[in-house]
XYZ file of C-alpha atoms in Angstrom:
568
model
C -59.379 -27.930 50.328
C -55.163 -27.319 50.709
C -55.437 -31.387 49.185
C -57.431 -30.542 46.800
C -55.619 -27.862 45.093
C -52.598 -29.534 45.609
C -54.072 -32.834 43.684
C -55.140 -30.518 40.780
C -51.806 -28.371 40.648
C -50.018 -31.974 40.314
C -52.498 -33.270 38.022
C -51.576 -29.651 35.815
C -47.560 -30.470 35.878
C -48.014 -33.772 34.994
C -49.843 -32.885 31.619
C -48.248 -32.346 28.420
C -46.464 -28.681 27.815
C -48.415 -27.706 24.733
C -51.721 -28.141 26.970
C -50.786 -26.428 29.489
C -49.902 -23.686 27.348
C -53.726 -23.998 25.610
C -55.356 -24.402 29.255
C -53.066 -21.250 30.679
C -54.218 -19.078 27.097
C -57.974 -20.012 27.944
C -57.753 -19.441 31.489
C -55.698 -15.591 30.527
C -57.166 -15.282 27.240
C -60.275 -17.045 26.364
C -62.768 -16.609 29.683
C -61.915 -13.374 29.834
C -62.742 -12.599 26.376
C -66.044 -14.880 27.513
C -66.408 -12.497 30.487
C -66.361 -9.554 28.530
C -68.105 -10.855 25.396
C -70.834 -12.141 27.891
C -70.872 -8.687 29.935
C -71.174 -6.401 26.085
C -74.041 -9.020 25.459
C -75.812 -8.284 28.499
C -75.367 -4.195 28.238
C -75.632 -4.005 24.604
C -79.000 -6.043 25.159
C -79.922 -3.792 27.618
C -79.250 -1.044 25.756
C -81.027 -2.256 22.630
C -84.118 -2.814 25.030
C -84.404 0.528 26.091
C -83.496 1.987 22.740
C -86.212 -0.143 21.410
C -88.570 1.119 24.293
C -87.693 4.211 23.263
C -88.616 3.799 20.151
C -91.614 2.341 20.901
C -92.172 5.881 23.190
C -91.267 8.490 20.291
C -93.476 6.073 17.710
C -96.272 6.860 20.573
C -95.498 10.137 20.971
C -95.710 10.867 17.190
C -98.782 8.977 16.768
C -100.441 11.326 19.829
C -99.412 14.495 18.047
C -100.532 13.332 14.664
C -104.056 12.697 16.584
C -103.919 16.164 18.596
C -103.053 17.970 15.201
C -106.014 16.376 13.617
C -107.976 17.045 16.360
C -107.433 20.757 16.371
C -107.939 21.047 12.814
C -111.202 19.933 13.280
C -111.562 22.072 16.256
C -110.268 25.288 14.528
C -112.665 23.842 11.631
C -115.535 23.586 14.563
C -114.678 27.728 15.982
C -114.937 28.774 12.284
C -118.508 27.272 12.310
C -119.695 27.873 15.504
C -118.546 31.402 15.123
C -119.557 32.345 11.418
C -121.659 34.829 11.313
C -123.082 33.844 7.998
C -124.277 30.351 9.258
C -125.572 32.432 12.681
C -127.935 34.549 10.211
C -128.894 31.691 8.362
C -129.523 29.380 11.553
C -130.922 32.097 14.027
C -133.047 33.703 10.900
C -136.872 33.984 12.181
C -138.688 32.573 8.769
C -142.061 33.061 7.829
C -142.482 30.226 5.061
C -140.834 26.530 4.521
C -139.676 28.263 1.089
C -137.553 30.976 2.208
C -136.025 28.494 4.706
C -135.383 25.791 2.102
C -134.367 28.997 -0.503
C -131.401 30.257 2.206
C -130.452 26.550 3.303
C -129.703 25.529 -0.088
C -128.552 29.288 -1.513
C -125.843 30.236 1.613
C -125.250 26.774 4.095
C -125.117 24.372 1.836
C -122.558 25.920 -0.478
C -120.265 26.789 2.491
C -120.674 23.495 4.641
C -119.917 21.773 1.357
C -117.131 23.693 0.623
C -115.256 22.850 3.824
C -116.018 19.282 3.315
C -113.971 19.697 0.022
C -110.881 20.994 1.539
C -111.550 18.388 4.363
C -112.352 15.524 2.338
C -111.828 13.022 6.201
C -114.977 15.173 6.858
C -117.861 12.972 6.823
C -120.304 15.165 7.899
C -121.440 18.699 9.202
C -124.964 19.157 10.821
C -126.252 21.944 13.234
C -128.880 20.906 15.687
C -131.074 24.201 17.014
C -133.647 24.702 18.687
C -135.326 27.341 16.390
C -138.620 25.763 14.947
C -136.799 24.874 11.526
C -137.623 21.480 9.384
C -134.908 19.271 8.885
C -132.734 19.954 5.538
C -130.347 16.971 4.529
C -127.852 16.557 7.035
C -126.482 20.041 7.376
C -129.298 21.312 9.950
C -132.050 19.590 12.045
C -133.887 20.337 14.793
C -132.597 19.919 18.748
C -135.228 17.312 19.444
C -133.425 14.911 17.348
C -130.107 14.131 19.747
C -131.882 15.420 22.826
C -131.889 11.736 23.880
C -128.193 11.200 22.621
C -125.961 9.798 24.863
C -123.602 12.577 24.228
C -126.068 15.631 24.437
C -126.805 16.211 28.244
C -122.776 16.349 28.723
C -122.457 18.851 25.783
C -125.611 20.725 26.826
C -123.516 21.805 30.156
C -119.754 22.460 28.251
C -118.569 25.302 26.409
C -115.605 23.026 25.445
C -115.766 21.009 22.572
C -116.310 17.259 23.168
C -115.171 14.567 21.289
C -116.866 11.593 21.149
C -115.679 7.974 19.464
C -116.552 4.246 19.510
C -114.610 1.499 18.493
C -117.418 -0.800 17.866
C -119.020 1.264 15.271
C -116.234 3.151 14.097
C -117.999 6.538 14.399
C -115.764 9.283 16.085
C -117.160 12.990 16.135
C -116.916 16.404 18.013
C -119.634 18.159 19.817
C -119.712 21.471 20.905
C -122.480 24.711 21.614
C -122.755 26.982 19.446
C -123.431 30.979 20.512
C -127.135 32.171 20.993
C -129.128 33.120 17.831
C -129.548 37.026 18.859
C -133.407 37.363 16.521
C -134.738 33.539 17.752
C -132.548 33.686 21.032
C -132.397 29.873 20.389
C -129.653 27.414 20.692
C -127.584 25.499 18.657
C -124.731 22.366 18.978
C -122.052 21.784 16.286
C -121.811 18.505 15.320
C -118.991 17.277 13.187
C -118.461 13.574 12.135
C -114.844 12.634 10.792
C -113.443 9.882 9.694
C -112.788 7.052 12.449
C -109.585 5.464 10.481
C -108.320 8.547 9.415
C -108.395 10.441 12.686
C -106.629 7.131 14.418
C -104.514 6.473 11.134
C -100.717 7.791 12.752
C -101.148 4.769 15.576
C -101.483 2.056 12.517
C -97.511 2.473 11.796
C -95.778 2.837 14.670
C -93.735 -0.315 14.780
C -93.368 -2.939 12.115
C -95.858 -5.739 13.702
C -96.479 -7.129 17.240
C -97.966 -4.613 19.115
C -101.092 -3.195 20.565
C -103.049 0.194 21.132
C -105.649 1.121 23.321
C -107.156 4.667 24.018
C -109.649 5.091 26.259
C -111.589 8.284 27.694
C -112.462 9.563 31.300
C -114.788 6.799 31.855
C -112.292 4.382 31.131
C -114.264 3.225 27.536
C -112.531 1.925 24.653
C -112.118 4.837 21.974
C -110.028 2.814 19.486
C -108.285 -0.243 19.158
C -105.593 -1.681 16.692
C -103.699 -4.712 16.936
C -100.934 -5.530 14.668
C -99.587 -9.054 15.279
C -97.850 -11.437 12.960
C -99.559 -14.752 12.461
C -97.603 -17.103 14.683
C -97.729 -14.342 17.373
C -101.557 -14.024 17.609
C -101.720 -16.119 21.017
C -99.950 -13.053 22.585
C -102.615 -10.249 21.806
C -104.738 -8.896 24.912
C -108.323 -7.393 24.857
C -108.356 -4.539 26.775
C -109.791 -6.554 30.253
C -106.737 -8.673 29.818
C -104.393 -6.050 28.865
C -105.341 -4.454 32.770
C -104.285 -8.043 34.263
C -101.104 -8.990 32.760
C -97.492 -8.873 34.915
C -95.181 -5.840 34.138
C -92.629 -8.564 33.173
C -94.221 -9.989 30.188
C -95.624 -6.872 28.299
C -93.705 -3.694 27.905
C -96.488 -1.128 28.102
C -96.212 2.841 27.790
C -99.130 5.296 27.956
C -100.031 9.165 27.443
C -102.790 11.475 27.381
C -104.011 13.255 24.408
C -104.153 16.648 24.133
C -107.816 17.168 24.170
C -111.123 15.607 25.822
C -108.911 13.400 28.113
C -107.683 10.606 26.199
C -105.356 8.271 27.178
C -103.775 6.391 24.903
C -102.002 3.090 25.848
C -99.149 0.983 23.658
C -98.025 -2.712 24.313
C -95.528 -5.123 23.203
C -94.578 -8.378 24.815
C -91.068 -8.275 25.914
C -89.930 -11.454 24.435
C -90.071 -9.573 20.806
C -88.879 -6.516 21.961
C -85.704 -8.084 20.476
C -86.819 -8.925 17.441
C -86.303 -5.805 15.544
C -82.494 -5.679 17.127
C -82.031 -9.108 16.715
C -79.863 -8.586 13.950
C -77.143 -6.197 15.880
C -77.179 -8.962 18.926
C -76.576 -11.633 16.562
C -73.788 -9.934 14.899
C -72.100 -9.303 18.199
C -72.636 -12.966 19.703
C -71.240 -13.899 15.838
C -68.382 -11.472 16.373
C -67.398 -12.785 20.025
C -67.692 -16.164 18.733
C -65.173 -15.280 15.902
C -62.968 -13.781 18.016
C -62.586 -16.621 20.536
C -62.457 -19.676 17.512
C -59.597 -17.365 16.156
C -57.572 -17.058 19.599
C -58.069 -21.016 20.152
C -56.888 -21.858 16.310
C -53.930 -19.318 16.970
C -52.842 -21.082 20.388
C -52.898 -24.224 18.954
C -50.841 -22.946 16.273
C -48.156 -20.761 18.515
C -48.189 -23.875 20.778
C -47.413 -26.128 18.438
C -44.667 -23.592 17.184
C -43.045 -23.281 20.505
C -43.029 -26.831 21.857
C -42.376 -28.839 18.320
C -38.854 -28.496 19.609
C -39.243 -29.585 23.067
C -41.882 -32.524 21.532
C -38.500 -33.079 19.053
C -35.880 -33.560 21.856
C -38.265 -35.262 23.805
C -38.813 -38.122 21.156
C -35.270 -38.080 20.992
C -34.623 -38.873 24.614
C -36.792 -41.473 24.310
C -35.104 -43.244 21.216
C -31.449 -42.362 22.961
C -32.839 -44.080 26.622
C -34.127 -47.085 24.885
C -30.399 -47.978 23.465
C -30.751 -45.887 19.580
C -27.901 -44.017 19.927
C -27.070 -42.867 16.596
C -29.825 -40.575 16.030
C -28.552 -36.694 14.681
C -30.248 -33.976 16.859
C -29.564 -30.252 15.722
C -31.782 -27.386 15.534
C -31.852 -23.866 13.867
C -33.715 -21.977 16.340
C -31.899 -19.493 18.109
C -33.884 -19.000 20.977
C -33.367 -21.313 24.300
C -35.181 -24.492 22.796
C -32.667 -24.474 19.445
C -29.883 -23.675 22.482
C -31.161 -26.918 25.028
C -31.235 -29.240 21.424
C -28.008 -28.201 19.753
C -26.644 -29.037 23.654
C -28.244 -32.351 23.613
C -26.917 -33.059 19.915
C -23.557 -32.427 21.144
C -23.713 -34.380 24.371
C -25.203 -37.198 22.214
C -22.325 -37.157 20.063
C -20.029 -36.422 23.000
C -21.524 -40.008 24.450
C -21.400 -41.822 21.342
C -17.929 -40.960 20.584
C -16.503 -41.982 24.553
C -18.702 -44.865 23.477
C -16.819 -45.755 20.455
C -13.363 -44.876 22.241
C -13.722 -47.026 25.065
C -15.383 -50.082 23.328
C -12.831 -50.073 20.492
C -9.874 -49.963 23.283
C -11.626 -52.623 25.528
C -12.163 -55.218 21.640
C -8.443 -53.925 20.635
C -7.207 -54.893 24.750
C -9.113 -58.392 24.128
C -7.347 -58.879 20.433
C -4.112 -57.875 22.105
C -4.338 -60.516 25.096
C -5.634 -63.573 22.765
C -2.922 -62.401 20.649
C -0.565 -62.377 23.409
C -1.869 -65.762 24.698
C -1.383 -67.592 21.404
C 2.179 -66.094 20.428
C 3.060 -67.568 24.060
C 2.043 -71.602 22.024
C 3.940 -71.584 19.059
C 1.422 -73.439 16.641
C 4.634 -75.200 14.660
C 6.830 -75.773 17.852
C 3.951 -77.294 19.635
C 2.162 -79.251 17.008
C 5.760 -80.692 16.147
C 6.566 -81.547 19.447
C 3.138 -83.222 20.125
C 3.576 -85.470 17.223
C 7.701 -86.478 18.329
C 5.497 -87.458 21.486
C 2.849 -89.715 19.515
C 5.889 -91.644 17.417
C 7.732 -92.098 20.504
C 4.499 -93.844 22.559
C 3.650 -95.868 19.257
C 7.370 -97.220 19.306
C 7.293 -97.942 23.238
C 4.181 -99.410 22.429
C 2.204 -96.930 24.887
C -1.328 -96.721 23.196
C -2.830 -94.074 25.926
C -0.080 -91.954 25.453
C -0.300 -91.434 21.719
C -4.092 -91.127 21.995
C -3.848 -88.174 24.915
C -1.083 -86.970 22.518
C -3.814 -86.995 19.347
C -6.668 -85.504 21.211
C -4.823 -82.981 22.956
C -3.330 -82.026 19.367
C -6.481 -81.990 18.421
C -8.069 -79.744 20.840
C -5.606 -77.086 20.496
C -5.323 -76.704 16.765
C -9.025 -75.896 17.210
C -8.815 -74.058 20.452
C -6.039 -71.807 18.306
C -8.128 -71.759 15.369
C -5.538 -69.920 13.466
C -6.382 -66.954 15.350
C -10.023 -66.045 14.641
C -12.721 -65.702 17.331
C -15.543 -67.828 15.411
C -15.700 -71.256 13.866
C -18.537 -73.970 12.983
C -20.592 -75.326 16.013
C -19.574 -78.635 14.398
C -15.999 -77.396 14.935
C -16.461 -76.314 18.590
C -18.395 -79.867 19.380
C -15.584 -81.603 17.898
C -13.027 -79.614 19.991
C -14.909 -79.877 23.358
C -15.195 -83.607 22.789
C -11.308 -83.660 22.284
C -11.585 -82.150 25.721
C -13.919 -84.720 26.717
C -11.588 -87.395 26.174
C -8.647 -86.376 27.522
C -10.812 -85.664 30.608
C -11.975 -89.047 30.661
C -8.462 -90.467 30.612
C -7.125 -88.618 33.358
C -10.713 -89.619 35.288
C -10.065 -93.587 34.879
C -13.578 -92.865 32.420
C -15.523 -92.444 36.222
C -18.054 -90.372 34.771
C -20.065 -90.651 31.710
C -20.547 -88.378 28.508
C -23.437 -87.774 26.246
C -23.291 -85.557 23.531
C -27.020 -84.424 21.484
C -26.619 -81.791 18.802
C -28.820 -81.238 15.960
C -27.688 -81.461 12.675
C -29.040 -78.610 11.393
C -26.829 -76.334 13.472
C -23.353 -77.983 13.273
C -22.621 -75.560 10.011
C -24.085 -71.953 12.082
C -20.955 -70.013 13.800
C -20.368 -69.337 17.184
C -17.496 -68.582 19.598
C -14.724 -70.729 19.947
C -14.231 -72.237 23.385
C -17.562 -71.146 24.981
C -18.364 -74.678 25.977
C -14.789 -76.262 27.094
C -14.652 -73.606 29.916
C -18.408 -75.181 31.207
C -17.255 -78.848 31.211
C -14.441 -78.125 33.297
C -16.660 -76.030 35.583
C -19.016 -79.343 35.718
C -16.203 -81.612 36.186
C -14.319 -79.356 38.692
C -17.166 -78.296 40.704
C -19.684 -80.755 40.366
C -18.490 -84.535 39.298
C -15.333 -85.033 41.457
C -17.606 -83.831 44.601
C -19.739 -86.832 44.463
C -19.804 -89.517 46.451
C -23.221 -91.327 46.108
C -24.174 -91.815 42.868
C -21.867 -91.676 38.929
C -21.528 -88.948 37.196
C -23.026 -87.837 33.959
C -22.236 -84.447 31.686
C -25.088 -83.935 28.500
C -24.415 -81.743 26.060
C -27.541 -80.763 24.011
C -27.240 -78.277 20.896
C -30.862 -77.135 19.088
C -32.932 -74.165 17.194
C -35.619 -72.520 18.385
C -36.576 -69.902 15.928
C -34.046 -66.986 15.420
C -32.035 -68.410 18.480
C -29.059 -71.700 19.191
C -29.503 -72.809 22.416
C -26.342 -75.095 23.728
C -26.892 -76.016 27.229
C -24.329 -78.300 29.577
C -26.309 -80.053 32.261
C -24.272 -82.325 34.879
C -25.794 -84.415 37.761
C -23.275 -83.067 40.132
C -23.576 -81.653 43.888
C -25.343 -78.559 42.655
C -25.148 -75.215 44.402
C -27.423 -72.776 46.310
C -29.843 -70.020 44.504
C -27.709 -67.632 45.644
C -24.335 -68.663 44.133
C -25.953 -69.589 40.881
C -27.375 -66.160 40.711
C -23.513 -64.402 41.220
C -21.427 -67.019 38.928
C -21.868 -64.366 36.045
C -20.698 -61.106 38.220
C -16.864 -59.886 38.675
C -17.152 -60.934 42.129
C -17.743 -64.420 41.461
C -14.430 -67.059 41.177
C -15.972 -69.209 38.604
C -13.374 -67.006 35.772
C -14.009 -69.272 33.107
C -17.902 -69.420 33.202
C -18.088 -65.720 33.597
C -15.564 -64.989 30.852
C -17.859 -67.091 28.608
C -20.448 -64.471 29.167
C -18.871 -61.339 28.813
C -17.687 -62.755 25.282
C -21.019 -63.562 24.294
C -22.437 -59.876 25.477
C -19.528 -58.480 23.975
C -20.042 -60.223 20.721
C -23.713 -60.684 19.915
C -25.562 -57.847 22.454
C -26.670 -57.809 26.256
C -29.506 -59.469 25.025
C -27.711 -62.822 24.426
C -26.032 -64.542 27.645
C -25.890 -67.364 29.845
C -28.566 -68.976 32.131
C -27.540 -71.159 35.147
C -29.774 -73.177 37.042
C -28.807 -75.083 39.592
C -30.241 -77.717 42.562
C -28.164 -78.516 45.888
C -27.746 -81.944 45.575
C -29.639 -82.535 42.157
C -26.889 -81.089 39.193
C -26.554 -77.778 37.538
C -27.980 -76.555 34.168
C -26.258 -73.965 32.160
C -27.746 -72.655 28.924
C -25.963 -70.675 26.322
C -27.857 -68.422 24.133
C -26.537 -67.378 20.821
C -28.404 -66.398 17.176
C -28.309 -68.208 14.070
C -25.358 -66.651 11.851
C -24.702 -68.666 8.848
């Protein structure tokens, strides 16, 4: 585990700064803002939930007291009845003829039941049942016999309540109740009052705005009404009433109460999964608002990041141009807070380096100028050239032909080797001068060893150094030709292009020498001055990345190449 968190902690430092600051802001910033915006989710949908069950409750609760205020209008309406002492003179009345009963039923009930079905127009009808030997007259009275096999009548026969009675199958919902004794017929007589089914159950028809279901149901446990309100491409989720008593608490949120009268209970359900419908607004609006919030705090890290480490980005790109060799960029900075501080110090040390740079390069060129200078006041060009050619008249008059042509070449090798001062001539100018060399060379060798010279035409009129190659035919005679024994000697001298480059390379068939002294001729601790002093010039003169290359084989010859590119 310790490995673990030590692998990720180096894997975090080894990232770039502005990510870290983004994945430090996210870990500070943005999951806590998750944390929270995920916790207010779950509450506020909690909250919503029970608000909307709530709801749901105080929709019921409304809907029961609209029904129980219905109700005891029509029971108030039933006391007036059963009480009215006009309607017990006109029921309990002892007639003697059809006529006088039909005169009074039509004369004094039928004006005052009709009445009351005017001010109560969800009153669909009013009939007294007696047992008083009467003949039936419309629907307002009628004799006992005709509900004594109702399935109602035995249960009001033993109350003194009034019953209501209601069916959902044939929409018929009515009360029931006994009426007092007739005092002159001492008969009896039941109340029976049929209302409107729709209107009586009317308040549980708007209780919500769609997906949800009522039941009520009496004593026995019998279906009084039913209304289900479901929108079409919810249908699959309504219940009958024998399904409603099998489903799982956590699908269906289901509330229940009893009505006020005839013990009713009335049952309301809603599947939980559109509980959230009707709030599905507010919980989109906060999901949109967390959402919002946490887009704007990753656009504004990005944006602070890339404030605060554009500078640090800045000097890093710098660093990198400065270590690979540009050293003349201009870093500054007008921040003034540490960054602006570390770049202004880096501009300054950058221009600190560069001008040490300058100082010591200029003083180690002006040291170099100062020693060739030194070197050729020492040969006075006019004293010497004079006194070579006294030489050359005297050999020609003691008739000493070697002499005066020693005499020639060696004139000639110096009034190139001189070359009036300057550091560059024509390759064809430095071939001519090393062959001068060459020659004299020769002489003083008896001509033991042989010379071949192969230089392309097309690069005798490019510049280079003067005497870069005389310094590697002396190494090759010196160190290489007059240590042989076995075989003759041979120096090649080979001048070509290849692309953008000069390659002149001096190849001898001497004794050769070991990997390891090949590979230190070029450093200060080497004693081959001449060769290295050849490469330092070239460095010094063209870049580090032009030099020479020495190859070499004990007993096979040594190779050195010198690199140079094409100046006209």
């Amino acid at each position: 585990m310790k490995q673990y968190l030590r692998r990720k902690i180096k894997q975090f430092q080894d990232i770039k700064f502005r990510r870290k600051l983004i994945i430090t802001y996210i870990f500070v910033g943005v999951i806590p803002i998750i944390v929270l915006g995920t916790f207010c989710y779950s509450k506020s949908r909690h909250q919503l939930i029970e608000r909307e069950k709530k709801n749901i409750q105080d929709y019921m609760q409304q809907a029961v007291g609209t029904l129980n205020n219905q109700m005891q209008i029509y029971n108030n309406l039933s006391d007036y009845l059963s009480y009215n002492q006009s309607i017990a003179q006109v029921v309990g009345y002892p007639y003697k003829s059809y006529y006088e009963m039909y005169q009074q039923f039509t004369q004094d009930l039928d004006p005052l039941l009709a009445s009351l079905k005017y001010f109560h127009n969800d009153v669909n009808q009013v009939t007294i049942y007696t047992s008083n030997d009467i003949v039936k007259h419309d629907n307002t009275i009628a004799p006992m016999c005709e509900i004594e096999k109702s399935s109602w009548y035995q249960a009001v026969k033993g109350s003194k309540q009034i019953l209501w009675f209601a069916d959902s199958e044939t929409k018929n919902a009515y009360s029931c109740r006994t009426m007092p004794k007739f005092e002159k017929t001492d008969s009896d007589g039941i109340l029976y009052i049929k209302v409107d089914y729709e209107a009586l159950f009317d308040s549980f028809q708007s209780m919500s705005s769609s997906n949800y279901g009522v039941f009520v149901v009496d004593q026995n446990d019998s279906i009084v009404y039913e209304y289900q309100k479901f929108d079409k491409e919810n249908q699959n989720l309504k219940l009958s009433y024998q399904q409603f008593h099998h489903q799982p608490l956590n699908v269906y949120t289901v509330m229940h109460t009893e009505a006020a009268y005839d013990n009713w209970t009335v049952y309301v359900y809603k599947p939980n999964k559109l509980l959230l419908l009707d709030v599905k607004q507010m919980i989109f609006g906060i999901v949109l608002v967390a959402l919002v919030c946490i887009l704007i705090s990753i656009f504004a890290v990005t944006f602070i990041s890339k404030i605060m480490v554009s500078g640090i980005e800045e000097l890093t790109a710098h660093m990198a141009k400065v270590e690979g060799g540009h050293m003349e960029i201009q870093v500054t900075s007008e921040s003034k807070d540490e960054v602006g501080e570390l770049i202004r110090g880096f501009g300054k040390m950058i221009n600190e380096i560069n001008r040490l740079i300058k100082e010591v390069y200029e003083s180690k060129i002006t040291q170099k100028e100062y020693e060739m200078k030194a070197l050729q006041a020492q040969i006075n060009p006019h004293f010497l050239y004079n006194s070579l050619s006294l030489i050359n008249w005297k050999a020609l008059e003691a008739e000493q032909p070697d002499i005066s042509r020693i005499t020639l070449r060696l004139s000639s090798f110096y009034r190139t080797a001189l070359n009036k001062g300057k550091n560059t001539l024509k390759i064809r100018d430095e071939i001519s001068n090393v062959k001068a060399y060459i020659d004299i060379q020769l002489m003083m060798h008896d001509y033991e060893f042989d010379v071949e010279v192969d230089a392309d035409e097309d690069i005798m009129e490019y510049e280079t150094l003067n005497l870069i190659l005389q310094p590697l035919i002396e190494n090759a005679i010196d160190h290489g030709i007059d240590l042989l024994e076995d075989r003759r000697g041979r120096i090649s001298i080979i001048g070509k292009r290849e692309e953008d480059n000069i390659k002149l390379i001096v190849e001898d068939n001497g004794v050769g020498m070991t990997k390891e002294k090949a590979d230190s001729i070029l450093t200060l601790g080497s004693k081959g001055y001449g060769v290295r002093n050849v490469n330092e010039r070239i460095q010094l003169y063209y870049g580090k990345e032009y030099s020479l290359q020495v190859d070499s084989q004990v007993g096979e010859g040594t190779k050195i190449t010198i690199c140079i590119p094409v100046i006209s």
